[in-house]
mmCIF file of C-alpha atoms in Angstrom:
data_model
loop_
_atom_site.group_PDB
_atom_site.id
_atom_site.type_symbol
_atom_site.label_atom_id
_atom_site.label_comp_id
_atom_site.label_asym_id
_atom_site.label_seq_id
_atom_site.Cartn_x
_atom_site.Cartn_y
_atom_site.Cartn_z
ATOM 1 C CA UNK A 1 0.237 0.431 -0.035
ATOM 2 C CA UNK A 2 1.187 3.563 -1.095
ATOM 3 C CA UNK A 3 2.012 6.750 1.676
ATOM 4 C CA UNK A 4 -0.126 7.937 -0.793
ATOM 5 C CA UNK A 5 -3.098 6.213 -0.679
ATOM 6 C CA UNK A 6 -3.663 6.404 2.808
ATOM 7 C CA UNK A 7 -2.265 9.993 3.094
ATOM 8 C CA UNK A 8 -6.570 10.951 3.926
ATOM 9 C CA UNK A 9 -6.400 8.765 6.844
ATOM 10 C CA UNK A 10 -5.321 9.668 10.393
ATOM 11 C CA UNK A 11 -2.535 7.802 12.181
ATOM 12 C CA UNK A 12 -5.775 7.118 14.751
ATOM 13 C CA UNK A 13 -7.297 5.217 12.349
ATOM 14 C CA UNK A 14 -5.260 3.628 9.894
ATOM 15 C CA UNK A 15 -4.116 1.576 13.714
ATOM 16 C CA UNK A 16 -7.898 1.300 13.827
ATOM 17 C CA UNK A 17 -7.788 -0.518 10.607
ATOM 18 C CA UNK A 18 -4.982 -2.303 10.914
ATOM 19 C CA UNK A 19 -6.281 -3.666 14.558
ATOM 20 C CA UNK A 20 -9.713 -4.737 12.567
ATOM 21 C CA UNK A 21 -8.271 -5.982 9.849
ATOM 22 C CA UNK A 22 -8.333 -10.155 10.353
ATOM 23 C CA UNK A 23 -11.438 -9.728 12.863
ATOM 24 C CA UNK A 24 -14.589 -11.039 12.046
ATOM 25 C CA UNK A 25 -17.583 -8.385 10.581
ATOM 26 C CA UNK A 26 -14.351 -5.979 10.175
ATOM 27 C CA UNK A 27 -15.840 -3.970 7.251
ATOM 28 C CA UNK A 28 -18.554 -2.168 8.951
ATOM 29 C CA UNK A 29 -16.550 -1.311 11.879
ATOM 30 C CA UNK A 30 -13.911 -0.316 9.759
ATOM 31 C CA UNK A 31 -16.919 1.823 7.430
ATOM 32 C CA UNK A 32 -17.792 3.174 10.730
ATOM 33 C CA UNK A 33 -14.679 4.423 12.099
ATOM 34 C CA UNK A 34 -13.775 6.221 8.775
ATOM 35 C CA UNK A 35 -17.294 8.187 8.353
ATOM 36 C CA UNK A 36 -16.599 9.209 11.774
ATOM 37 C CA UNK A 37 -13.511 10.739 11.309
ATOM 38 C CA UNK A 38 -14.273 11.741 7.761
ATOM 39 C CA UNK A 39 -18.346 12.698 8.050
ATOM 40 C CA UNK A 40 -19.073 9.994 5.059
ATOM 41 C CA UNK A 41 -17.229 7.386 2.754
ATOM 42 C CA UNK A 42 -15.469 9.547 0.073
ATOM 43 C CA UNK A 43 -14.985 6.707 -3.437
ATOM 44 C CA UNK A 44 -11.166 7.698 -2.559
ATOM 45 C CA UNK A 45 -11.695 6.325 1.183
ATOM 46 C CA UNK A 46 -13.679 3.087 0.008
ATOM 47 C CA UNK A 47 -10.820 2.354 -2.859
ATOM 48 C CA UNK A 48 -8.323 2.957 0.526
ATOM 49 C CA UNK A 49 -10.452 0.777 2.380
ATOM 50 C CA UNK A 50 -10.391 -1.891 -0.061
ATOM 51 C CA UNK A 51 -6.313 -1.953 -0.034
ATOM 52 C CA UNK A 52 -6.223 -1.739 3.005
ATOM 53 C CA UNK A 53 -8.157 -4.824 3.782
ATOM 54 C CA UNK A 54 -7.591 -6.463 0.941
ATOM 55 C CA UNK A 55 -11.395 -7.067 -0.184
ATOM 56 C CA UNK A 56 -13.100 -6.327 -3.310
ATOM 57 C CA UNK A 57 -14.155 -2.479 -3.596
ATOM 58 C CA UNK A 58 -18.048 -3.930 -5.012
ATOM 59 C CA UNK A 59 -18.264 -5.611 -1.805
ATOM 60 C CA UNK A 60 -17.135 -2.247 -0.145
ATOM 61 C CA UNK A 61 -20.047 -0.568 -2.122
ATOM 62 C CA UNK A 62 -22.337 -3.017 -1.398
ATOM 63 C CA UNK A 63 -22.262 -2.984 2.259
ATOM 64 C CA UNK A 64 -22.135 0.911 2.069
ATOM 65 C CA UNK A 65 -25.434 1.121 -0.195
ATOM 66 C CA UNK A 66 -27.039 -1.337 1.764
ATOM 67 C CA UNK A 67 -26.832 0.335 5.023
ATOM 68 C CA UNK A 68 -28.961 3.642 5.316
ATOM 69 C CA UNK A 69 -26.276 5.044 7.834
ATOM 70 C CA UNK A 70 -23.732 5.307 5.348
ATOM 71 C CA UNK A 71 -23.007 8.459 3.826
ATOM 72 C CA UNK A 72 -21.635 8.820 0.165
ATOM 73 C CA UNK A 73 -21.979 12.367 -0.197
ATOM 74 C CA UNK A 74 -19.844 15.121 2.231
ATOM 75 C CA UNK A 75 -22.274 16.431 4.948
ATOM 76 C CA UNK A 76 -22.590 20.157 5.465
ATOM 77 C CA UNK A 77 -21.564 22.209 8.309
ATOM 78 C CA UNK A 78 -24.937 21.355 9.932
ATOM 79 C CA UNK A 79 -26.834 18.204 9.057
ATOM 80 C CA UNK A 80 -30.245 18.616 9.342
ATOM 81 C CA UNK A 81 -32.370 15.642 10.373
ATOM 82 C CA UNK A 82 -36.250 15.381 8.620
ATOM 83 C CA UNK A 83 -38.089 12.912 10.940
ATOM 84 C CA UNK A 84 -40.541 11.096 8.192
ATOM 85 C CA UNK A 85 -41.557 8.351 10.501
ATOM 86 C CA UNK A 86 -45.473 7.408 11.213
ATOM 87 C CA UNK A 87 -46.266 9.551 13.932
ATOM 88 C CA UNK A 88 -43.375 12.451 12.093
ATOM 89 C CA UNK A 89 -44.927 12.241 8.551
ATOM 90 C CA UNK A 90 -48.492 12.250 10.136
ATOM 91 C CA UNK A 91 -47.697 15.716 11.730
ATOM 92 C CA UNK A 92 -46.410 17.306 8.975
ATOM 93 C CA UNK A 93 -43.051 16.126 8.372
ATOM 94 C CA UNK A 94 -42.548 16.054 5.068
ATOM 95 C CA UNK A 95 -44.461 19.964 5.413
ATOM 96 C CA UNK A 96 -40.674 20.673 7.291
ATOM 97 C CA UNK A 97 -38.702 19.249 3.817
ATOM 98 C CA UNK A 98 -40.735 20.386 1.475
ATOM 99 C CA UNK A 99 -40.251 24.030 3.195
ATOM 100 C CA UNK A 100 -36.566 23.508 3.111
ATOM 101 C CA UNK A 101 -36.978 23.056 0.232
ATOM 102 C CA UNK A 102 -38.524 26.144 -0.729
ATOM 103 C CA UNK A 103 -36.693 28.374 1.420
ATOM 104 C CA UNK A 104 -32.811 27.483 0.903
ATOM 105 C CA UNK A 105 -33.377 25.509 -2.119
ATOM 106 C CA UNK A 106 -31.987 21.689 -0.195
ATOM 107 C CA UNK A 107 -33.303 18.918 -1.356
ATOM 108 C CA UNK A 108 -33.389 15.343 0.743
ATOM 109 C CA UNK A 109 -29.001 13.956 0.365
ATOM 110 C CA UNK A 110 -28.184 17.413 -1.294
ATOM 111 C CA UNK A 111 -25.646 19.767 0.396
ATOM 112 C CA UNK A 112 -26.449 24.100 0.014
ATOM 113 C CA UNK A 113 -24.169 25.792 -2.287
ATOM 114 C CA UNK A 114 -22.569 27.653 0.635
ATOM 115 C CA UNK A 115 -22.177 23.714 2.613
ATOM 116 C CA UNK A 116 -23.384 25.235 5.487
ATOM 117 C CA UNK A 117 -26.423 22.452 5.362
ATOM 118 C CA UNK A 118 -27.191 19.063 4.698
ATOM 119 C CA UNK A 119 -30.227 17.483 4.495
ATOM 120 C CA UNK A 120 -31.576 13.709 5.081
ATOM 121 C CA UNK A 121 -34.653 12.140 5.509
ATOM 122 C CA UNK A 122 -35.028 9.997 8.993
ATOM 123 C CA UNK A 123 -37.210 6.777 9.328
ATOM 124 C CA UNK A 124 -37.407 8.092 13.601
ATOM 125 C CA UNK A 125 -35.528 9.608 15.778
ATOM 126 C CA UNK A 126 -37.124 7.988 19.014
ATOM 127 C CA UNK A 127 -38.675 11.346 19.699
ATOM 128 C CA UNK A 128 -42.149 10.258 18.623
ATOM 129 C CA UNK A 129 -43.290 12.345 21.528
ATOM 130 C CA UNK A 130 -42.076 15.733 20.109
ATOM 131 C CA UNK A 131 -43.695 14.871 16.356
ATOM 132 C CA UNK A 132 -42.785 16.506 13.931
ATOM 133 C CA UNK A 133 -38.779 16.036 14.720
ATOM 134 C CA UNK A 134 -36.111 17.380 12.743
ATOM 135 C CA UNK A 135 -32.302 18.121 14.012
ATOM 136 C CA UNK A 136 -29.770 20.559 13.005
ATOM 137 C CA UNK A 137 -26.212 19.524 14.058
ATOM 138 C CA UNK A 138 -27.443 16.979 16.371
ATOM 139 C CA UNK A 139 -29.413 18.977 18.439
ATOM 140 C CA UNK A 140 -32.990 18.044 18.790
ATOM 141 C CA UNK A 141 -36.001 20.446 17.769
ATOM 142 C CA UNK A 142 -39.861 19.035 18.205
ATOM 143 C CA UNK A 143 -43.069 19.968 17.455
ATOM 144 C CA UNK A 144 -41.669 22.152 14.877
ATOM 145 C CA UNK A 145 -44.034 23.694 12.433
ATOM 146 C CA UNK A 146 -43.294 24.854 8.587
ATOM 147 C CA UNK A 147 -42.783 29.335 10.343
ATOM 148 C CA UNK A 148 -40.497 27.884 12.929
ATOM 149 C CA UNK A 149 -37.960 26.588 10.032
ATOM 150 C CA UNK A 150 -36.449 29.715 9.073
ATOM 151 C CA UNK A 151 -35.495 31.101 13.264
ATOM 152 C CA UNK A 152 -34.472 27.492 13.513
ATOM 153 C CA UNK A 153 -31.660 28.293 10.808
ATOM 154 C CA UNK A 154 -30.953 31.567 11.503
ATOM 155 C CA UNK A 155 -29.049 29.913 14.326
ATOM 156 C CA UNK A 156 -26.446 28.471 12.058
ATOM 157 C CA UNK A 157 -25.927 31.408 10.004
#
């Protein structure tokens, strides 16, 4: 493995991968660690993992695309998650997604032009009693209305 290929990984991540190299279930654990460090799994990172673990790239992409947890696109500085689970959907979760689209031109899976916000639709945030729920940068907002979205986002400008 060339030094150039692992240059994007921190020494801690490289050590982690080396420690997990021969353990069962290593691929998912390694991919979680890569995403934890970099925020997503880039093509370059997938190539590096494939080389370090001696695993076909197709297998890595199969795992990444099978599990919804893994992100293929770089998240914004503040990742927005809107819950579209049953309770949130019925109480207006989709209206929040629509408001983000119309107010800041942000689609699900997208990134604003300035890189400030990204948007994920999720199936449950575990706050059904606060439906509809959205998070911004990990901060939870409950019983959100369309009218409140702009004010919530203003805190992150």
